[in-house]
Amino acid sequence: MHVGGRLTGAIDRGLLVLLGVGSQDGPDDVSYVAGKIREMRIFADAAGKMNRAVADVGGAVLLVSQFTLFGDLRNGRRPSLTAAAPPELAQTLYEAVAAALRERGVRVETGEFRAHMDVSLVNDGPVTILLDSAKQF
């Protein structure tokens, strides 16, 4: 990941996590999301089944703040972003997710919050998972 031509974060094997923080999110969402990211079994085991977590394969997480995940296009053609958290809350929770993953033994690389980032991805699979903490109950 690059910001202004500078490399700010890079991983080899692992997960690219596009993290959208909503205005209703808080510490419980941080714990839930970090736990799921750490524990979800989406890497292949010796039999080719998705049965291993990111730490099991020696992987890392490239964590990217992505408020546009809250873009709502139900009305009109320009996305409404009113459900996204204000920048101060979003940054606090984004940094908390990174810290919670690190506390769980996962190497985390990040970009720069509120910066224009050039993110490159080699999608092996591909496997794409949507995780929404609002749907945990």
Coordinates of N, CA, C and O in Angstrom, one line a residue:
M1 N 0.9 -1.2 0.0 CA 0.0 0.0 0.0 C 0.9 1.2 0.0 O 1.9 1.3 0.8
H2 N 0.6 2.2 -0.8 CA 1.3 3.4 -1.0 C 0.5 4.6 -0.7 O -0.7 4.7 -1.1
V3 N 1.1 5.6 -0.1 CA 0.5 6.9 0.1 C 1.5 8.0 -0.3 O 2.6 8.0 0.1
G4 N 1.1 8.7 -1.4 CA 2.0 9.7 -1.9 C 3.3 9.2 -2.4 O 4.4 9.8 -2.2
G5 N 3.3 8.0 -2.9 CA 4.5 7.3 -3.4 C 5.4 6.6 -2.4 O 6.3 6.0 -2.7
R6 N 5.0 6.7 -1.1 CA 5.7 6.0 0.0 C 5.0 4.7 0.3 O 3.8 4.7 0.4
L7 N 5.8 3.7 0.5 CA 5.2 2.4 1.0 C 4.9 2.6 2.5 O 5.7 2.9 3.3
T8 N 3.6 2.3 2.8 CA 3.1 2.5 4.2 C 2.8 1.1 4.8 O 2.7 1.0 6.1
G9 N 2.5 0.1 4.0 CA 2.2 -1.2 4.6 C 2.2 -2.2 3.5 O 1.8 -2.0 2.4
A10 N 2.7 -3.4 3.8 CA 2.8 -4.5 2.9 C 2.8 -5.8 3.6 O 3.4 -5.9 4.7
I11 N 2.1 -6.8 3.0 CA 2.2 -8.2 3.6 C 2.4 -9.1 2.4 O 2.1 -8.8 1.3
D12 N 2.8 -10.3 2.8 CA 2.8 -11.4 1.8 C 1.4 -12.2 2.0 O 0.4 -11.7 1.7
R13 N 1.5 -13.4 2.5 CA 0.3 -14.1 2.7 C -0.5 -13.5 3.8 O 0.0 -13.2 4.9
G14 N -1.8 -13.5 3.6 CA -2.7 -13.0 4.7 C -4.0 -12.4 4.2 O -4.5 -12.9 3.2
L15 N -4.5 -11.4 4.9 CA -5.8 -10.8 4.6 C -5.7 -9.4 4.3 O -5.0 -8.6 5.1
L16 N -6.4 -8.9 3.3 CA -6.6 -7.5 3.1 C -8.0 -7.2 3.7 O -9.0 -7.8 3.2
V17 N -8.0 -6.4 4.7 CA -9.2 -6.1 5.4 C -9.6 -4.6 5.1 O -8.8 -3.7 5.5
L18 N -10.7 -4.5 4.5 CA -11.3 -3.1 4.2 C -12.2 -2.9 5.4 O -13.3 -3.5 5.4
L19 N -11.9 -2.0 6.3 CA -12.7 -1.8 7.5 C -13.5 -0.5 7.4 O -13.0 0.6 7.4
G20 N -14.8 -0.7 7.4 CA -15.7 0.4 7.5 C -16.2 0.6 8.9 O -16.7 -0.4 9.5
V21 N -16.2 1.7 9.4 CA -16.6 2.0 10.8 C -17.9 2.8 10.7 O -17.9 3.9 10.1
G22 N -19.0 2.3 11.3 CA -20.3 3.0 11.3 C -20.4 3.9 12.5 O -19.8 3.7 13.6
S23 N -21.4 4.8 12.4 CA -21.6 5.8 13.5 C -22.1 5.1 14.7 O -22.0 5.7 15.8
Q24 N -22.7 3.9 14.6 CA -23.2 3.2 15.8 C -22.2 2.2 16.4 O -22.5 1.5 17.4
D25 N -21.0 2.1 15.8 CA -20.0 1.2 16.3 C -19.3 1.6 17.6 O -19.2 2.8 17.8
G26 N -18.8 0.7 18.3 CA -18.1 1.0 19.6 C -17.2 -0.2 20.0 O -16.8 -1.0 19.1
P27 N -16.7 -0.2 21.2 CA -15.7 -1.2 21.7 C -16.2 -2.6 21.5 O -15.3 -3.5 21.2
D28 N -17.4 -2.9 21.6 CA -17.9 -4.3 21.4 C -17.7 -4.8 20.0 O -17.4 -5.9 19.7
D29 N -17.9 -3.8 19.1 CA -17.7 -4.1 17.6 C -16.2 -4.4 17.4 O -15.9 -5.3 16.6
V30 N -15.4 -3.6 18.0 CA -13.9 -3.8 17.8 C -13.5 -5.2 18.2 O -12.8 -6.0 17.5
S31 N -14.0 -5.7 19.4 CA -13.6 -7.0 19.9 C -14.2 -8.1 19.0 O -13.5 -9.0 18.7
Y32 N -15.4 -7.9 18.6 CA -16.1 -8.9 17.7 C -15.3 -9.0 16.4 O -15.0 -10.1 16.0
V33 N -15.1 -7.9 15.7 CA -14.4 -7.9 14.4 C -13.0 -8.5 14.5 O -12.6 -9.3 13.7
A34 N -12.2 -8.0 15.5 CA -10.9 -8.5 15.7 C -10.8 -10.0 15.9 O -10.0 -10.7 15.3
G35 N -11.8 -10.5 16.7 CA -11.8 -11.9 17.0 C -12.2 -12.7 15.8 O -11.6 -13.7 15.5
K36 N -13.1 -12.2 15.0 CA -13.5 -12.9 13.8 C -12.4 -12.9 12.7 O -12.1 -13.9 12.1
I37 N -11.8 -11.8 12.6 CA -10.7 -11.7 11.6 C -9.6 -12.7 12.0 O -9.0 -13.4 11.2
R38 N -9.2 -12.7 13.3 CA -8.2 -13.6 13.8 C -8.5 -15.1 13.6 O -7.7 -15.9 13.3
E39 N -9.8 -15.4 13.9 CA -10.2 -16.8 14.0 C -10.9 -17.4 12.8 O -11.0 -18.7 12.7
M40 N -11.3 -16.6 11.8 CA -12.0 -17.2 10.7 C -11.1 -18.1 9.9 O -10.0 -17.8 9.6
R41 N -11.7 -19.3 9.6 CA -10.9 -20.4 8.9 C -11.2 -20.3 7.4 O -12.1 -20.9 6.9
I42 N -10.3 -19.6 6.7 CA -10.5 -19.4 5.3 C -9.3 -19.8 4.4 O -9.4 -19.7 3.2
F43 N -8.3 -20.3 5.1 CA -7.1 -20.7 4.4 C -7.1 -22.3 4.3 O -7.6 -22.9 5.2
A44 N -6.7 -22.8 3.2 CA -6.7 -24.2 3.0 C -5.8 -25.0 3.9 O -4.6 -24.6 4.1
D45 N -6.3 -26.2 4.3 CA -5.4 -27.1 5.1 C -4.8 -28.1 4.0 O -4.9 -27.9 2.8
A46 N -4.1 -29.1 4.5 CA -3.4 -30.0 3.6 C -4.4 -30.8 2.7 O -4.0 -31.2 1.6
A47 N -5.7 -30.9 3.1 CA -6.7 -31.5 2.3 C -7.4 -30.6 1.3 O -8.3 -31.0 0.6
G48 N -7.0 -29.3 1.3 CA -7.6 -28.3 0.5 C -8.9 -27.7 1.0 O -9.5 -26.9 0.3
K49 N -9.2 -28.0 2.2 CA -10.4 -27.4 2.8 C -10.1 -26.1 3.5 O -9.0 -26.0 4.2
M50 N -11.0 -25.2 3.5 CA -10.8 -23.9 4.2 C -11.0 -24.3 5.7 O -12.1 -24.5 6.2
N51 N -9.8 -24.4 6.4 CA -9.8 -24.9 7.8 C -8.8 -24.2 8.6 O -8.6 -24.7 9.8
R52 N -8.1 -23.2 8.1 CA -7.0 -22.6 8.9 C -7.2 -21.1 8.9 O -7.6 -20.5 8.0
A53 N -6.8 -20.5 10.1 CA -6.9 -19.1 10.3 C -5.6 -18.4 9.8 O -4.6 -19.0 9.6
V54 N -5.7 -17.1 9.8 CA -4.5 -16.3 9.3 C -3.3 -16.6 10.1 O -2.2 -16.7 9.5
A55 N -3.4 -16.7 11.4 CA -2.2 -17.0 12.2 C -1.7 -18.4 12.0 O -0.5 -18.6 12.1
D56 N -2.6 -19.3 11.7 CA -2.2 -20.7 11.5 C -1.3 -20.8 10.3 O -0.5 -21.8 10.2
V57 N -1.4 -19.9 9.3 CA -0.6 -20.0 8.1 C 0.5 -19.0 8.1 O 1.2 -18.8 7.1
G58 N 0.8 -18.4 9.3 CA 1.9 -17.4 9.4 C 1.6 -16.1 8.6 O 2.5 -15.4 8.2
G59 N 0.3 -15.8 8.4 CA -0.1 -14.7 7.6 C -0.2 -13.4 8.5 O 0.0 -13.4 9.7
A60 N -0.5 -12.4 7.8 CA -0.7 -11.0 8.4 C -1.9 -10.4 7.9 O -2.6 -10.9 7.0
V61 N -2.2 -9.2 8.4 CA -3.4 -8.4 8.0 C -2.9 -7.1 7.5 O -2.2 -6.4 8.2
L62 N -3.4 -6.7 6.3 CA -3.2 -5.4 5.8 C -4.6 -4.7 6.0 O -5.6 -5.0 5.4
L63 N -4.6 -3.8 7.0 CA -5.8 -3.1 7.5 C -6.0 -1.7 6.8 O -5.1 -0.9 7.0
V64 N -7.1 -1.6 6.1 CA -7.3 -0.3 5.3 C -8.6 0.3 5.8 O -9.7 -0.4 5.7
S65 N -8.6 1.5 6.2 CA -9.8 2.2 6.6 C -10.6 2.5 5.3 O -10.1 3.0 4.3
Q66 N -11.9 2.2 5.3 CA -12.7 2.3 4.1 C -14.1 2.8 4.4 O -15.1 2.0 4.4
F67 N -14.3 4.1 4.6 CA -15.6 4.6 5.0 C -16.6 4.4 3.9 O -17.8 4.4 4.1
T68 N -16.2 4.3 2.7 CA -17.1 4.2 1.5 C -17.9 2.9 1.5 O -18.8 2.7 0.8
L69 N -17.5 1.9 2.4 CA -18.3 0.7 2.5 C -19.7 1.0 3.0 O -20.6 0.2 2.9
F70 N -19.9 2.2 3.6 CA -21.2 2.6 4.1 C -21.9 3.4 3.1 O -23.0 3.9 3.4
G71 N -21.4 3.4 1.9 CA -22.1 4.2 0.8 C -23.5 3.5 0.5 O -23.6 2.3 0.2
D72 N -24.5 4.3 0.6 CA -25.9 3.8 0.4 C -26.4 4.4 -0.9 O -26.6 5.7 -1.0
L73 N -26.7 3.6 -1.9 CA -27.2 4.0 -3.2 C -28.7 3.7 -3.4 O -29.1 3.7 -4.6
R74 N -29.4 3.5 -2.4 CA -30.8 3.2 -2.6 C -31.6 4.4 -3.2 O -32.6 4.2 -3.9
N75 N -31.2 5.6 -2.9 CA -31.8 6.8 -3.5 C -30.8 7.5 -4.3 O -29.8 8.0 -3.8
G76 N -31.1 7.7 -5.6 CA -30.2 8.5 -6.4 C -29.0 7.7 -6.9 O -28.9 6.5 -6.8
R77 N -28.1 8.5 -7.4 CA -26.9 7.9 -8.0 C -25.6 8.2 -7.3 O -24.5 7.7 -7.6
R78 N -25.7 9.1 -6.3 CA -24.5 9.5 -5.5 C -24.6 8.9 -4.2 O -25.7 9.0 -3.5
P79 N -23.6 8.1 -3.7 CA -23.8 7.4 -2.4 C -23.9 8.4 -1.3 O -23.2 9.4 -1.2
S80 N -24.8 8.0 -0.4 CA -25.0 8.7 0.9 C -24.0 8.0 1.9 O -24.0 6.8 2.0
L81 N -23.3 8.8 2.6 CA -22.3 8.2 3.5 C -22.7 8.6 5.0 O -21.8 8.5 5.9
T82 N -23.9 8.9 5.2 CA -24.3 9.4 6.5 C -24.2 8.3 7.6 O -24.1 8.6 8.8
A83 N -24.2 7.0 7.2 CA -24.1 5.9 8.2 C -22.7 5.7 8.7 O -22.4 5.0 9.6
A84 N -21.7 6.3 7.9 CA -20.3 6.1 8.3 C -20.0 7.0 9.6 O -20.6 8.0 9.8
A85 N -19.1 6.5 10.4 CA -18.7 7.2 11.6 C -18.0 8.5 11.2 O -17.3 8.5 10.2
P86 N -18.1 9.5 12.1 CA -17.3 10.7 11.9 C -15.9 10.4 12.0 O -15.5 9.4 12.7
P87 N -15.0 11.1 11.3 CA -13.6 10.7 11.3 C -12.9 10.5 12.6 O -12.1 9.5 12.8
E88 N -13.2 11.2 13.7 CA -12.6 11.0 15.0 C -12.9 9.7 15.6 O -12.0 9.0 16.0
L89 N -14.2 9.3 15.5 CA -14.6 8.0 16.0 C -14.0 6.9 15.1 O -13.5 5.9 15.6
A90 N -14.1 7.1 13.8 CA -13.6 6.0 12.9 C -12.2 5.8 13.1 O -11.7 4.6 13.2
Q91 N -11.4 6.8 13.3 CA -9.9 6.6 13.5 C -9.7 5.9 14.8 O -8.8 5.0 14.9
T92 N -10.4 6.3 15.8 CA -10.2 5.6 17.1 C -10.5 4.1 17.1 O -9.7 3.3 17.5
L93 N -11.6 3.8 16.4 CA -12.0 2.4 16.3 C -11.1 1.6 15.4 O -10.8 0.4 15.6
Y94 N -10.7 2.2 14.3 CA -9.8 1.6 13.3 C -8.4 1.3 14.0 O -8.0 0.1 13.9
E95 N -7.9 2.2 14.8 CA -6.7 1.9 15.5 C -6.9 0.9 16.6 O -6.0 0.1 16.9
A96 N -8.1 0.9 17.2 CA -8.4 -0.1 18.2 C -8.5 -1.5 17.6 O -8.0 -2.5 18.2
V97 N -9.0 -1.7 16.4 CA -9.0 -3.0 15.7 C -7.6 -3.4 15.4 O -7.2 -4.6 15.7
A98 N -6.7 -2.5 15.0 CA -5.3 -2.9 14.7 C -4.7 -3.4 16.0 O -4.0 -4.4 16.0
A99 N -4.9 -2.6 17.1 CA -4.3 -3.0 18.4 C -4.8 -4.3 18.9 O -4.1 -5.2 19.4
A100 N -6.1 -4.6 18.7 CA -6.7 -5.8 19.2 C -6.2 -7.0 18.4 O -6.0 -8.1 19.0
L101 N -6.0 -6.8 17.1 CA -5.4 -7.9 16.3 C -4.0 -8.2 16.8 O -3.6 -9.4 16.9
R102 N -3.2 -7.2 17.0 CA -1.8 -7.3 17.5 C -1.8 -8.1 18.8 O -1.0 -8.9 19.0
E103 N -2.7 -7.7 19.7 CA -2.8 -8.3 21.0 C -3.1 -9.8 20.9 O -2.8 -10.6 21.7
R104 N -3.8 -10.2 19.7 CA -4.1 -11.6 19.5 C -3.0 -12.3 18.7 O -3.2 -13.4 18.2
G105 N -1.9 -11.6 18.6 CA -0.7 -12.3 17.9 C -0.7 -12.2 16.4 O 0.1 -12.9 15.8
V106 N -1.4 -11.3 15.8 CA -1.5 -11.2 14.4 C -0.6 -9.9 14.0 O -0.8 -8.9 14.6
R107 N 0.3 -10.1 13.0 CA 1.0 -9.0 12.5 C 0.1 -8.1 11.6 O -0.7 -8.7 10.8
V108 N 0.1 -6.8 11.9 CA -0.8 -5.9 11.2 C 0.0 -4.8 10.5 O 0.8 -4.2 11.2
E109 N -0.3 -4.6 9.3 CA 0.2 -3.4 8.6 C -1.0 -2.5 8.2 O -2.1 -3.0 8.0
T110 N -0.7 -1.2 8.2 CA -1.8 -0.2 7.9 C -1.3 0.8 6.9 O -0.1 0.9 6.6
G111 N -2.3 1.5 6.5 CA -2.0 2.7 5.6 C -2.0 3.9 6.5 O -1.6 3.9 7.7
E112 N -2.5 5.0 6.0 CA -2.6 6.3 6.7 C -4.1 6.6 6.7 O -4.7 6.7 5.7
F113 N -4.6 6.9 7.9 CA -6.0 7.2 8.0 C -6.3 8.5 7.3 O -5.6 9.5 7.4
R114 N -7.4 8.6 6.5 CA -7.9 9.7 5.8 C -6.9 10.1 4.6 O -7.1 11.2 4.1
A115 N -6.0 9.2 4.2 CA -5.1 9.5 3.1 C -5.6 8.8 1.9 O -6.3 7.8 2.0
H116 N -5.3 9.3 0.7 CA -5.6 8.6 -0.5 C -4.5 7.5 -0.7 O -3.3 7.8 -0.7
M117 N -4.9 6.3 -0.7 CA -4.0 5.1 -0.7 C -4.1 4.3 -2.0 O -5.2 4.1 -2.5
D118 N -3.0 3.9 -2.5 CA -3.0 3.0 -3.6 C -2.8 1.6 -3.1 O -1.7 1.3 -2.5
V119 N -3.8 0.8 -3.2 CA -3.7 -0.6 -2.6 C -3.7 -1.6 -3.7 O -4.5 -1.6 -4.6
S120 N -2.7 -2.5 -3.6 CA -2.6 -3.6 -4.6 C -2.9 -4.9 -4.0 O -2.6 -5.1 -2.8
L121 N -3.5 -5.8 -4.7 CA -4.0 -7.0 -4.2 C -3.8 -8.1 -5.2 O -4.1 -8.0 -6.4
V122 N -3.2 -9.2 -4.7 CA -3.2 -10.5 -5.5 C -4.2 -11.4 -4.8 O -3.9 -11.8 -3.6
N123 N -5.3 -11.6 -5.4 CA -6.4 -12.3 -4.7 C -6.3 -13.8 -5.0 O -6.7 -14.2 -6.1
D124 N -5.8 -14.6 -4.1 CA -5.6 -16.0 -4.3 C -6.9 -16.8 -3.9 O -7.2 -16.9 -2.8
G125 N -7.6 -17.2 -4.9 CA -8.8 -17.9 -4.6 C -9.9 -17.6 -5.7 O -10.1 -18.4 -6.5
P126 N -10.5 -16.6 -5.7 CA -10.6 -15.6 -4.6 C -11.6 -15.9 -3.6 O -12.5 -16.7 -3.8
V127 N -11.3 -15.5 -2.4 CA -12.2 -15.6 -1.2 C -12.5 -14.2 -0.7 O -11.6 -13.5 -0.4
T128 N -13.7 -13.8 -0.7 CA -14.1 -12.5 -0.2 C -15.2 -12.7 0.8 O -16.2 -13.3 0.5
I129 N -15.1 -12.2 2.0 CA -16.0 -12.4 3.1 C -16.5 -11.0 3.6 O -15.7 -10.1 3.8
L130 N -17.8 -10.9 3.8 CA -18.4 -9.7 4.4 C -18.7 -10.0 5.8 O -19.4 -10.9 6.1
L131 N -18.1 -9.2 6.7 CA -18.3 -9.4 8.1 C -18.9 -8.1 8.7 O -18.3 -7.0 8.5
D132 N -20.1 -8.2 9.2 CA -20.9 -7.0 9.7 C -21.2 -7.2 11.2 O -22.0 -8.1 11.5
S133 N -20.5 -6.5 12.0 CA -20.7 -6.6 13.5 C -22.1 -6.4 13.9 O -22.6 -6.9 14.9
A134 N -22.9 -5.6 13.1 CA -24.3 -5.3 13.5 C -25.1 -6.5 13.3 O -26.3 -6.6 13.9
K135 N -24.6 -7.6 12.6 CA -25.4 -8.8 12.4 C -24.9 -9.9 13.3 O -25.2 -11.1 13.0
Q136 N -24.2 -9.6 14.4 CA -23.7 -10.7 15.2 C -24.7 -11.3 16.1 O -24.4 -12.4 16.7
F137 N -25.9 -10.8 16.3 CA -26.9 -11.4 17.2 C -28.0 -11.9 16.4 O -28.5 -11.4 15.5

